[in-house]
Short mmCIF file of C-alpha atoms in Angstrom, two decimals:
data_model
loop_
_atom_site.label_atom_id
_atom_site.label_comp_id
_atom_site.label_asym_id
_atom_site.label_seq_id
_atom_site.Cartn_x
_atom_site.Cartn_y
_atom_site.Cartn_z
CA UNK Q 3 3.85 4.76 22.93
CA UNK Q 4 6.22 2.44 21.50
CA UNK Q 5 3.83 -0.14 21.56
CA UNK Q 6 1.03 0.26 19.26
CA UNK Q 7 1.80 3.81 17.94
CA UNK Q 8 0.25 2.95 14.60
CA UNK Q 9 -3.31 3.41 14.55
CA UNK Q 10 -3.78 1.10 11.51
CA UNK Q 11 -2.53 -2.11 13.16
CA UNK Q 12 -0.94 -1.85 16.63
CA UNK Q 13 -0.79 -5.49 16.25
CA UNK Q 14 2.58 -4.96 14.94
CA UNK Q 15 5.67 -4.93 16.98
CA UNK Q 16 3.90 -4.12 20.24
CA UNK Q 17 4.80 -6.11 23.14
CA UNK Q 18 8.52 -5.54 23.26
CA UNK Q 19 8.02 -2.44 25.35
CA UNK Q 20 6.55 -3.96 28.39
CA UNK Q 21 4.55 -1.10 29.40
CA UNK Q 22 4.89 0.67 26.01
CA UNK Q 23 7.52 3.33 26.54
CA UNK Q 24 5.46 6.60 25.98
CA UNK Q 25 2.48 5.36 27.68
CA UNK Q 26 0.65 8.44 28.30
CA UNK Q 27 0.21 7.74 31.85
CA UNK Q 28 2.75 7.29 34.36
CA UNK Q 29 1.76 6.70 37.92
CA UNK Q 30 3.67 6.54 40.98
CA UNK Q 31 5.14 3.23 40.48
CA UNK Q 32 6.33 4.38 37.03
CA UNK Q 33 7.45 7.56 38.28
CA UNK Q 34 9.66 5.62 40.67
CA UNK Q 35 10.93 3.35 38.03
CA UNK Q 36 11.75 6.43 36.16
CA UNK Q 37 13.71 8.32 38.65
CA UNK Q 38 15.82 5.05 39.51
CA UNK Q 39 16.10 4.69 35.99
CA UNK Q 40 17.52 7.97 35.15
CA UNK Q 41 19.95 7.61 38.05
CA UNK Q 42 21.17 4.17 37.07
CA UNK Q 43 21.54 5.37 33.45
CA UNK Q 44 23.70 8.13 34.45
CA UNK Q 45 25.67 6.06 36.72
CA UNK Q 46 26.10 3.09 34.09
CA UNK Q 47 26.51 5.01 30.91
CA UNK Q 48 29.70 6.63 31.98
CA UNK Q 49 31.54 3.17 31.91
CA UNK Q 50 29.09 1.49 29.55
CA UNK Q 51 29.78 3.15 26.10
CA UNK Q 52 30.93 0.90 23.68
CA UNK Q 53 34.22 1.71 22.26
CA UNK Q 54 33.77 2.48 18.39
CA UNK Q 55 35.39 -0.32 16.54
CA UNK Q 56 38.40 0.09 14.59
CA UNK Q 57 37.68 -2.30 11.70
CA UNK Q 58 35.89 -0.28 8.88
CA UNK Q 59 32.88 -2.74 8.43
CA UNK Q 60 32.32 -2.96 12.02
CA UNK Q 61 32.55 0.78 12.30
CA UNK Q 62 30.13 1.45 9.56
CA UNK Q 63 27.61 -0.93 11.34
CA UNK Q 64 28.24 0.76 14.45
CA UNK Q 65 27.69 4.19 13.28
CA UNK Q 66 24.40 2.92 11.41
CA UNK Q 67 22.79 1.78 14.46
CA UNK Q 68 23.27 4.99 16.59
CA UNK Q 69 23.52 2.75 19.78
CA UNK Q 70 26.67 3.76 21.74
CA UNK Q 71 24.94 2.43 25.06
CA UNK Q 72 24.71 -0.96 23.54
CA UNK Q 73 26.33 -2.95 26.23
CA UNK Q 74 24.13 -1.44 28.87
CA UNK Q 75 20.94 -1.50 26.68
CA UNK Q 76 21.49 -5.32 26.13
CA UNK Q 77 21.66 -5.87 29.95
CA UNK Q 78 18.31 -4.03 30.29
CA UNK Q 79 17.06 -5.87 27.28
CA UNK Q 80 17.80 -9.13 28.99
CA UNK Q 81 16.12 -7.92 32.29
CA UNK Q 82 12.97 -7.07 30.21
CA UNK Q 83 12.97 -10.25 28.46
CA UNK Q 84 13.11 -11.88 31.89
CA UNK Q 85 10.24 -9.86 33.26
CA UNK Q 86 8.42 -10.54 30.11
CA UNK Q 87 8.84 -14.27 30.76
CA UNK Q 88 7.61 -14.49 34.02
CA UNK Q 89 5.17 -11.67 34.45
CA UNK Q 90 3.84 -10.26 31.14
CA UNK Q 91 3.82 -13.50 28.88
CA UNK Q 92 1.86 -15.61 31.24
CA UNK Q 93 -0.75 -13.02 32.07
CA UNK Q 94 -1.06 -11.98 28.13
CA UNK Q 95 -1.59 -15.72 27.44
CA UNK Q 96 -4.37 -15.84 30.11
CA UNK Q 97 -6.00 -12.57 28.86
CA UNK Q 98 -6.38 -14.30 25.51
CA UNK Q 99 -8.98 -16.42 26.93
CA UNK Q 100 -11.30 -13.52 27.45
CA UNK Q 101 -13.93 -12.82 24.90
CA UNK Q 102 -13.26 -10.68 22.17
CA UNK Q 103 -15.88 -8.13 23.30
CA UNK Q 104 -14.25 -7.70 26.62
CA UNK Q 105 -10.74 -7.36 25.26
CA UNK Q 106 -11.93 -4.78 22.65
CA UNK Q 107 -13.60 -2.82 25.30
CA UNK Q 108 -10.58 -2.60 27.28
CA UNK Q 109 -8.53 -1.50 24.34
CA UNK Q 110 -11.27 1.21 23.37
CA UNK Q 111 -11.28 2.27 26.83
CA UNK Q 112 -7.63 2.76 27.12
CA UNK Q 113 -7.32 4.53 23.76
CA UNK Q 114 -10.26 6.93 24.75
CA UNK Q 115 -8.21 7.71 27.81
CA UNK Q 116 -5.17 8.72 25.70
CA UNK Q 117 -7.18 11.27 23.59
CA UNK Q 118 -6.10 14.40 25.62
CA UNK Q 119 -2.36 13.61 25.18
CA UNK Q 120 -2.95 12.59 21.41
CA UNK Q 121 -4.94 15.86 20.94
CA UNK Q 122 -2.25 18.07 22.53
CA UNK Q 123 0.45 16.47 20.38
CA UNK Q 124 -1.81 16.65 17.10
CA UNK Q 125 -2.12 20.43 17.66
CA UNK Q 126 1.58 20.99 18.56
CA UNK Q 127 2.37 19.31 15.33
CA UNK Q 128 0.01 21.57 13.36
CA UNK Q 129 -2.06 18.55 12.27
CA UNK Q 130 -5.30 20.45 12.28
CA UNK Q 131 -7.25 17.80 10.56
CA UNK Q 132 -5.98 14.93 12.85
CA UNK Q 133 -6.67 17.13 15.78
CA UNK Q 134 -10.20 17.34 14.54
CA UNK Q 135 -10.32 13.67 14.33
CA UNK Q 136 -9.03 12.78 17.94
CA UNK Q 137 -11.59 15.66 19.33
CA UNK Q 138 -14.39 14.00 17.22
CA UNK Q 139 -13.46 10.50 18.29
CA UNK Q 140 -13.30 11.30 22.12
CA UNK Q 141 -16.69 12.97 22.05
CA UNK Q 142 -18.44 10.52 19.84
CA UNK Q 143 -16.90 7.57 21.57
CA UNK Q 144 -17.57 8.75 24.99
CA UNK Q 145 -21.10 9.87 24.28
CA UNK Q 146 -22.01 7.37 22.13
CA UNK Q 147 -19.83 4.31 22.95
CA UNK Q 148 -19.61 5.05 26.58
CA UNK Q 149 -15.70 4.88 26.35
CA UNK Q 150 -16.02 1.07 25.74
CA UNK Q 151 -17.13 1.16 22.21
CA UNK Q 152 -15.52 2.76 19.21
CA UNK Q 153 -18.34 3.93 16.80
CA UNK Q 154 -16.04 6.61 15.48
CA UNK Q 155 -13.92 3.99 13.54
CA UNK Q 156 -17.06 2.61 12.17
CA UNK Q 157 -18.08 6.06 10.97
CA UNK Q 158 -14.83 6.36 9.19
CA UNK Q 159 -12.56 8.18 11.77
CA UNK Q 160 -10.02 5.72 12.52
CA UNK Q 161 -7.86 5.67 15.68
CA UNK Q 162 -4.30 7.28 15.56
CA UNK Q 163 -1.57 7.83 18.25
CA UNK Q 164 0.84 10.73 18.65
CA UNK Q 165 3.21 11.47 21.42
CA UNK Q 166 5.65 14.21 22.27
CA UNK Q 167 8.53 12.16 20.93
CA UNK Q 168 6.83 12.31 17.49
CA UNK Q 169 6.19 15.97 18.07
CA UNK Q 170 9.87 16.75 18.73
CA UNK Q 171 10.62 14.68 15.59
CA UNK Q 172 8.15 17.06 13.49
CA UNK Q 173 9.99 19.80 15.06
CA UNK Q 174 13.19 18.67 13.80
CA UNK Q 175 14.67 17.08 16.65
CA UNK Q 176 17.05 14.14 16.06
CA UNK Q 177 16.24 10.71 17.80
CA UNK Q 178 19.48 10.71 19.54
CA UNK Q 179 21.08 7.29 20.54
CA UNK Q 180 18.87 4.26 20.95
CA UNK Q 181 17.85 3.63 24.78
CA UNK Q 182 16.37 0.48 26.19
CA UNK Q 183 14.37 1.55 29.12
CA UNK Q 184 13.75 -0.96 31.84
CA UNK Q 185 10.10 -2.21 31.89
CA UNK Q 186 9.12 0.61 29.26
CA UNK Q 187 11.08 -1.10 26.51
CA UNK Q 188 12.74 0.34 23.29
CA UNK Q 189 13.15 4.05 22.98
CA UNK Q 190 15.57 6.82 22.20
CA UNK Q 191 16.93 9.88 24.13
CA UNK Q 192 14.38 11.99 22.31
CA UNK Q 193 11.35 9.69 22.67
CA UNK Q 194 12.37 9.22 26.58
CA UNK Q 195 12.04 13.01 26.72
CA UNK Q 196 8.76 12.74 24.97
CA UNK Q 197 7.52 10.23 27.61
CA UNK Q 198 8.20 12.67 30.49
CA UNK Q 199 6.59 15.64 28.46
CA UNK Q 200 3.44 13.44 27.75
CA UNK Q 201 3.04 12.52 31.47
CA UNK Q 202 2.94 16.22 32.18
CA UNK Q 203 0.24 16.89 29.57
CA UNK Q 204 -1.80 13.85 30.67
CA UNK Q 205 -5.03 14.94 32.97
CA UNK Q 206 -4.79 11.49 34.58
CA UNK Q 207 -1.55 12.41 36.15
CA UNK Q 208 -3.19 15.29 37.90
CA UNK Q 209 -6.38 13.56 38.69
CA UNK Q 210 -4.27 11.06 40.42
CA UNK Q 211 -2.26 13.45 42.27
CA UNK Q 212 -4.96 15.55 43.48
CA UNK Q 213 -7.48 12.68 44.50
CA UNK Q 214 -8.02 12.22 48.14
CA UNK Q 215 -8.30 8.48 47.62
CA UNK Q 216 -5.11 6.39 47.25
CA UNK Q 217 -5.82 4.37 44.32
CA UNK Q 218 -5.96 6.94 41.67
CA UNK Q 219 -2.41 7.68 42.44
CA UNK Q 220 -1.75 4.14 40.85
CA UNK Q 221 -4.04 4.59 37.94
CA UNK Q 222 -1.18 5.53 35.53
CA UNK Q 223 0.55 2.43 36.46
CA UNK Q 224 -2.62 0.21 36.38
CA UNK Q 225 -3.44 1.61 32.98
CA UNK Q 226 0.02 1.21 31.74
CA UNK Q 227 0.07 -2.51 32.88
CA UNK Q 228 -3.39 -3.27 31.40
CA UNK Q 229 -2.28 -1.69 28.18
CA UNK Q 230 0.99 -3.89 28.09
CA UNK Q 231 -1.21 -6.97 28.62
CA UNK Q 232 -3.36 -6.12 25.89
CA UNK Q 233 -0.54 -5.38 23.53
CA UNK Q 234 1.41 -8.25 24.41
CA UNK Q 235 -1.56 -10.47 24.03
CA UNK Q 236 -2.50 -9.16 20.64
CA UNK Q 237 0.90 -9.79 19.42
CA UNK Q 238 1.45 -12.96 21.29
CA UNK Q 239 2.24 -15.07 18.19
CA UNK Q 240 4.40 -12.76 16.30
CA UNK Q 241 6.62 -11.93 19.47
CA UNK Q 242 6.98 -15.70 19.94
CA UNK Q 243 8.04 -16.25 16.22
CA UNK Q 244 10.33 -13.44 16.01
CA UNK Q 245 12.07 -14.38 19.30
CA UNK Q 246 12.43 -17.99 18.27
CA UNK Q 247 13.85 -17.31 14.69
CA UNK Q 248 15.91 -14.10 15.35
CA UNK Q 249 19.64 -14.57 15.73
CA UNK Q 250 19.89 -11.32 17.50
CA UNK Q 251 16.72 -10.34 18.93
CA UNK Q 252 17.98 -7.40 20.47
CA UNK Q 253 19.15 -6.00 17.10
CA UNK Q 254 15.64 -7.22 15.48
CA UNK Q 255 13.88 -5.20 18.17
CA UNK Q 256 16.14 -2.11 17.75
CA UNK Q 257 15.66 -2.16 14.02
CA UNK Q 258 11.74 -2.64 14.14
CA UNK Q 259 11.52 0.15 16.83
CA UNK Q 260 13.47 2.58 14.55
CA UNK Q 261 11.50 1.88 11.30
CA UNK Q 262 8.12 1.93 13.12
CA UNK Q 263 8.92 5.33 14.84
CA UNK Q 264 10.02 6.55 11.37
CA UNK Q 265 6.65 5.39 10.04
CA UNK Q 266 4.49 6.89 12.57
CA UNK Q 267 6.61 10.21 12.63
CA UNK Q 268 5.78 10.54 8.90
CA UNK Q 269 2.01 9.76 9.71
CA UNK Q 270 1.89 7.35 7.06
CA UNK Q 271 -0.85 5.74 8.88
CA UNK Q 272 -2.95 8.68 7.63
CA UNK Q 273 -3.40 6.69 4.42
CA UNK Q 274 -3.16 9.96 2.16
CA UNK Q 275 0.31 9.62 1.45
CA UNK Q 276 2.71 6.92 0.43
CA UNK Q 277 4.16 5.30 3.24
CA UNK Q 278 8.12 5.97 3.45
CA UNK Q 279 10.22 2.97 2.49
CA UNK Q 280 13.86 2.69 3.41
CA UNK Q 281 16.50 3.23 0.75
CA UNK Q 282 17.65 -0.14 -0.40
CA UNK Q 283 20.94 0.66 -2.51
CA UNK Q 284 24.10 -1.49 -2.59
CA UNK Q 285 26.70 1.26 -3.07
CA UNK Q 286 29.89 0.07 -4.72
CA UNK Q 287 32.03 0.96 -1.81
CA UNK Q 288 30.10 -1.13 0.48
CA UNK Q 289 30.01 0.93 3.42
CA UNK Q 290 27.69 3.65 2.26
CA UNK Q 291 24.58 1.84 2.70
CA UNK Q 292 22.08 4.50 3.99
CA UNK Q 293 20.94 4.22 7.39
CA UNK Q 294 17.12 3.29 7.57
CA UNK Q 295 16.41 6.80 8.53
CA UNK Q 296 17.12 7.92 4.78
CA UNK Q 297 13.80 7.57 3.26
CA UNK Q 298 12.65 7.89 -0.41
CA UNK Q 299 9.12 8.63 -1.21
CA UNK D 8 -4.77 -23.09 23.43
CA UNK D 9 -6.15 -20.64 20.92
CA UNK D 10 -4.14 -20.54 17.80
CA UNK D 11 -5.71 -18.14 15.89
CA UNK D 12 -5.42 -17.35 12.22
CA UNK D 13 -5.66 -13.67 12.95
CA UNK D 14 -2.36 -13.74 14.99
CA UNK D 15 -0.62 -15.67 12.35
CA UNK D 16 -1.48 -13.01 9.87
CA UNK D 17 0.32 -10.42 11.89
CA UNK D 18 2.00 -7.87 9.52
CA UNK D 19 5.42 -8.92 10.12
CA UNK D 20 4.85 -12.52 9.48
CA UNK D 21 2.63 -11.51 6.61
CA UNK D 22 5.44 -9.83 4.98
CA UNK D 23 7.22 -13.04 4.94
CA UNK D 24 4.17 -14.87 4.07
CA UNK D 25 3.52 -12.57 0.95
CA UNK D 26 6.82 -13.24 -0.04
CA UNK D 27 5.82 -16.72 -0.88
CA UNK D 28 2.18 -15.87 -1.55
CA UNK D 29 3.06 -13.25 -3.97
CA UNK D 30 5.33 -15.76 -5.64
CA UNK D 31 3.32 -18.64 -5.45
CA UNK D 32 3.23 -19.89 -9.12
CA UNK D 33 2.41 -23.37 -9.25
CA UNK D 34 4.98 -24.98 -11.43
CA UNK D 35 2.49 -26.75 -13.17
CA UNK D 36 1.52 -23.79 -15.13
CA UNK D 37 3.39 -23.43 -18.21
CA UNK D 38 2.55 -19.95 -18.69
CA UNK D 39 3.60 -18.81 -15.40
CA UNK D 40 7.16 -18.36 -16.89
CA UNK D 41 5.93 -15.52 -19.17
CA UNK D 42 7.64 -12.52 -17.89
CA UNK D 43 5.40 -9.41 -16.99
CA UNK D 44 6.24 -6.21 -18.72
CA UNK D 45 5.42 -3.99 -15.91
CA UNK D 46 5.65 -4.35 -12.41
CA UNK D 47 2.02 -4.09 -11.53
CA UNK D 48 1.16 -7.23 -13.61
CA UNK D 49 4.26 -8.85 -12.10
CA UNK D 50 2.81 -8.51 -8.60
CA UNK D 51 -0.91 -8.83 -9.51
CA UNK D 52 -0.42 -12.07 -11.45
CA UNK D 53 1.60 -13.55 -8.66
CA UNK D 54 -1.04 -12.67 -6.17
CA UNK D 55 -3.82 -13.81 -8.20
CA UNK D 56 -2.44 -17.30 -8.87
CA UNK D 57 -0.83 -17.54 -5.76
CA UNK D 58 -3.43 -18.17 -3.31
CA UNK D 59 -4.16 -21.90 -4.18
CA UNK D 60 -0.54 -23.09 -4.43
CA UNK D 61 0.50 -23.27 -0.87
CA UNK D 62 -2.47 -22.71 1.29
CA UNK D 63 -3.91 -26.14 0.62
CA UNK D 64 -4.24 -27.63 4.19
CA UNK D 65 -3.74 -31.24 2.96
CA UNK D 66 -0.45 -30.53 1.24
CA UNK D 67 2.41 -32.51 2.33
CA UNK D 68 4.95 -30.22 4.15
CA UNK D 69 7.82 -31.27 1.91
CA UNK D 70 5.87 -30.45 -1.21
CA UNK D 71 4.81 -27.26 0.20
CA UNK D 72 8.46 -26.40 1.04
CA UNK D 73 9.72 -27.43 -2.48
CA UNK D 74 6.90 -25.32 -4.30
CA UNK D 75 8.10 -22.55 -1.92
CA UNK D 76 11.50 -22.76 -3.01
CA UNK D 77 10.90 -22.81 -6.62
CA UNK D 78 8.66 -19.71 -6.35
CA UNK D 79 11.19 -17.99 -4.08
CA UNK D 80 13.81 -18.48 -6.75
CA UNK D 81 11.57 -17.17 -9.45
CA UNK D 82 10.19 -13.94 -7.87
CA UNK D 83 12.75 -12.92 -5.31
CA UNK D 84 16.16 -11.28 -6.35
CA UNK D 85 18.27 -13.39 -4.06
CA UNK D 86 21.58 -12.43 -5.34
CA UNK D 87 20.60 -8.86 -4.56
CA UNK D 88 18.96 -9.45 -1.15
CA UNK D 89 21.80 -11.78 0.10
CA UNK D 90 24.12 -9.01 -0.53
CA UNK D 91 22.11 -6.37 0.84
CA UNK D 92 21.37 -8.15 4.25
CA UNK D 93 25.11 -8.55 4.99
CA UNK D 94 25.29 -4.85 5.17
CA UNK D 95 28.85 -3.48 5.55
CA UNK D 96 30.10 -6.97 6.07
CA UNK D 97 29.40 -7.90 2.38
CA UNK D 98 33.09 -6.51 1.44
CA UNK D 99 34.54 -8.67 3.91
CA UNK D 100 33.03 -11.77 2.72
CA UNK D 101 34.79 -13.94 0.06
CA UNK D 102 33.23 -15.30 -2.79
CA UNK D 103 32.92 -18.78 -1.19
CA UNK D 104 31.28 -17.13 1.74
CA UNK D 105 28.80 -15.13 -0.30
CA UNK D 106 27.82 -18.19 -2.03
CA UNK D 107 27.20 -20.34 1.03
CA UNK D 108 25.51 -17.49 2.51
CA UNK D 109 23.12 -17.24 -0.32
CA UNK D 110 22.38 -20.75 -0.12
CA UNK D 111 21.88 -20.82 3.62
CA UNK D 112 19.48 -17.84 3.34
CA UNK D 113 17.38 -19.43 0.67
CA UNK D 114 16.97 -22.42 3.08
CA UNK D 115 16.37 -20.09 5.98
CA UNK D 116 13.57 -18.41 4.22
CA UNK D 117 12.20 -21.65 3.00
CA UNK D 118 12.35 -23.31 6.51
CA UNK D 119 11.04 -20.24 8.40
CA UNK D 120 7.94 -19.77 6.24
CA UNK D 121 6.71 -22.56 4.33
CA UNK D 122 5.19 -24.27 7.24
CA UNK D 123 3.25 -21.24 8.28
CA UNK D 124 1.17 -21.62 5.22
CA UNK D 125 -0.76 -24.56 6.81
CA UNK D 126 -3.09 -22.21 8.42
CA UNK D 127 -3.21 -19.45 5.94
CA UNK D 128 -6.56 -18.22 4.72
CA UNK D 129 -6.06 -16.32 1.45
CA UNK D 130 -6.71 -12.71 2.23
CA UNK D 131 -7.44 -10.39 -0.65
CA UNK D 132 -4.68 -8.37 -2.11
CA UNK D 133 -5.85 -5.11 -3.59
CA UNK D 134 -3.55 -3.00 -5.96
CA UNK D 135 -3.29 0.62 -5.00
CA UNK D 136 -0.53 2.18 -7.36
CA UNK D 137 2.86 2.19 -8.64
CA UNK D 138 5.50 4.60 -7.91
CA UNK D 139 9.16 5.12 -8.67
CA UNK D 140 11.73 4.75 -5.98
CA UNK D 141 15.67 5.01 -5.83
CA UNK D 142 17.77 3.64 -8.68
CA UNK D 143 15.64 1.54 -11.05
CA UNK D 144 13.38 0.08 -8.59
CA UNK D 145 9.75 0.86 -8.47
CA UNK D 146 7.23 0.32 -5.54
CA UNK D 147 3.92 -1.58 -6.13
CA UNK D 148 1.68 -0.52 -3.40
CA UNK D 149 -1.07 -3.03 -2.37
CA UNK D 150 -3.39 -3.43 0.61
CA UNK D 151 -4.06 -6.68 2.18
CA UNK D 152 -7.48 -7.26 3.57
CA UNK D 153 -7.59 -8.61 7.23
CA UNK D 154 -9.94 -10.95 8.94
CA UNK D 155 -12.68 -9.38 11.06
CA UNK D 156 -13.11 -5.74 10.79
CA UNK D 157 -9.55 -4.92 11.13
CA UNK D 158 -8.39 -2.24 8.89
CA UNK D 159 -6.37 -3.49 5.86
CA UNK D 160 -2.50 -3.60 5.96
CA UNK D 161 -0.43 -1.63 3.50
CA UNK D 162 2.10 -3.92 1.83
CA UNK D 163 4.58 -2.30 -0.57
CA UNK D 164 6.70 -4.49 -2.86
CA UNK D 165 9.78 -3.09 -4.13
CA UNK D 166 10.70 -4.58 -7.33
CA UNK D 167 13.43 -4.07 -9.84
CA UNK D 168 14.08 -5.06 -13.47
CA UNK D 169 16.23 -7.91 -14.25
CA UNK D 170 18.82 -7.93 -16.90
CA UNK D 171 17.08 -10.40 -19.13
CA UNK D 172 13.58 -9.38 -18.77
CA UNK D 173 10.93 -9.07 -16.21
CA UNK D 174 11.04 -7.94 -12.53
CA UNK D 175 12.06 -9.44 -9.27
CA UNK D 176 11.23 -8.39 -5.60
CA UNK D 177 14.10 -6.98 -3.57
CA UNK D 178 12.14 -5.87 -0.55
CA UNK D 179 8.65 -6.12 1.03
CA UNK D 180 7.56 -3.20 3.09
CA UNK D 181 4.62 -3.75 5.66
CA UNK D 182 3.24 -0.63 7.29
CA UNK D 183 6.25 1.07 6.78
CA UNK D 184 8.64 -1.85 8.04
CA UNK D 185 11.12 -3.20 5.57
CA UNK D 186 11.82 -6.77 5.69
CA UNK D 187 15.15 -6.61 4.25
CA UNK D 188 16.21 -3.83 6.56
CA UNK D 189 15.14 -5.75 9.38
CA UNK D 190 16.97 -8.64 8.35
CA UNK D 191 20.08 -6.81 7.70
CA UNK D 192 20.02 -5.24 11.10
CA UNK D 193 19.62 -8.58 12.74
CA UNK D 194 22.45 -10.22 10.86
CA UNK D 195 24.77 -7.02 11.13
CA UNK D 196 24.04 -7.08 14.90
CA UNK D 197 24.86 -10.71 15.27
CA UNK D 198 28.10 -10.56 13.16
CA UNK D 199 29.13 -7.52 15.31
CA UNK D 200 28.78 -9.32 18.56
CA UNK D 201 29.81 -12.93 17.36
CA UNK D 202 32.71 -12.68 14.96
CA UNK D 203 31.65 -11.71 11.42
CA UNK D 204 30.66 -13.65 8.39
CA UNK D 205 31.81 -17.09 9.58
CA UNK D 206 29.84 -16.95 12.78
CA UNK D 207 26.82 -15.97 10.88
CA UNK D 208 27.15 -18.91 8.59
CA UNK D 209 27.55 -21.25 11.15
CA UNK D 210 24.37 -19.79 13.24
CA UNK D 211 22.36 -20.05 10.03
CA UNK D 212 23.39 -23.64 9.21
CA UNK D 213 22.28 -24.57 12.77
CA UNK D 214 19.20 -22.80 12.82
CA UNK D 215 18.17 -24.26 9.51
CA UNK D 216 18.88 -27.70 10.83
CA UNK D 217 16.62 -27.22 13.80
CA UNK D 218 14.05 -25.52 11.88
CA UNK D 219 13.95 -28.39 9.44
CA UNK D 220 13.36 -30.79 12.47
CA UNK D 221 10.67 -28.74 13.65
CA UNK D 222 8.71 -28.77 10.53
CA UNK D 223 9.31 -32.43 10.14
CA UNK D 224 7.54 -32.96 13.62
#
């Protein structure tokens, strides 16, 4: 998921995706949202493409951001900010009053439930060791920690996340244009496809559909919402600060999303390799500044 | 209202914070001017001496701000950074515009971050290694301990040698997120939708004023 993809510190730029795009669990509500979203995107994107600018400087900036749907994305972003302000933010603020023990248990519980999806993606990426970590964590935390505690981290197996968007990236699929999803937050074409696949992988989806009761069908949505609250609350101050000081909050979020995805795709959270850093060269001809995707090790 | 230091210490804020912290040479130290011969020493010396300089909670806000400014000028290659964050618009900018932008950016960093040090608990910075990066720059890898049991945060400092001697910082990368790239993308995004360099200068001027008022209050 977008929010909190990094295991080392998901307290980073989370909270922009209200539900965390890539949330492993999409329930009925989200499914409905998703369907409407696809239709809306198709309808809107036809007329909403930004025209590439004539001016060379602007053109370079335009190409670098890879955001041809920017006008539409900005509109969706405004909507998300609105939802954040009136729903997520107040709830997240209230959530902060809960004791640490409760909030940590909530997070551990949510993370533990994501294990099957993470494991599947570890395997598909050929990350044997990380797959073992995920498996071990799941068993240990479920049996010893009851799903509410995280003894595995204390034992030196830290949490990490994987999603199908990352798997696609490892397989060589380009990110495609940037995409702001309603409610779910920042994404790209590739990562949005990843969300859909992750939903099919997730056992919770099938559990919800096969249950004879009503509520499991909403389990995905409930989990997604709880996750969003947790993330937003943990990042409350950063989000406020950024929002307050950024001259173009949309552009800031877009940049953070890109960089963060790049970082988790490289698994630099594994700690056994240097984290990639963006190239920072000032080329003489000015418009050749490498996109942030270019990384030197 | 729970204002928690932990949340202040969030990585993104930290990278800005470290910018100061790392550069926090108290001016009272005559020897602080000595230029380090290698990037590791450069960053570590900064880190070691820094902690006390800005974090004194009784420090007057205006004093903290001016100390911050001195440190910033000493440790950050503002010339380079101010050009980098303009992105492709750099070429459009006139000499005067570049000049005003540099001043405004400096003020903006000072206004934005100096006040945050009121609540800063000096967390420990551990050296991990140095590796070469593009051009003549090098990356100094460090790890910042966090409060509670949270895992440490990886902070990479990109430094390059200066003409005279010594090093200066050109970027701070926190958990793979580059402060300068983020800043550039914000500014370029703004300029694209608001009308270029002049619009940016105007917006920065305005923001600096309101930030100055906030920190006074």
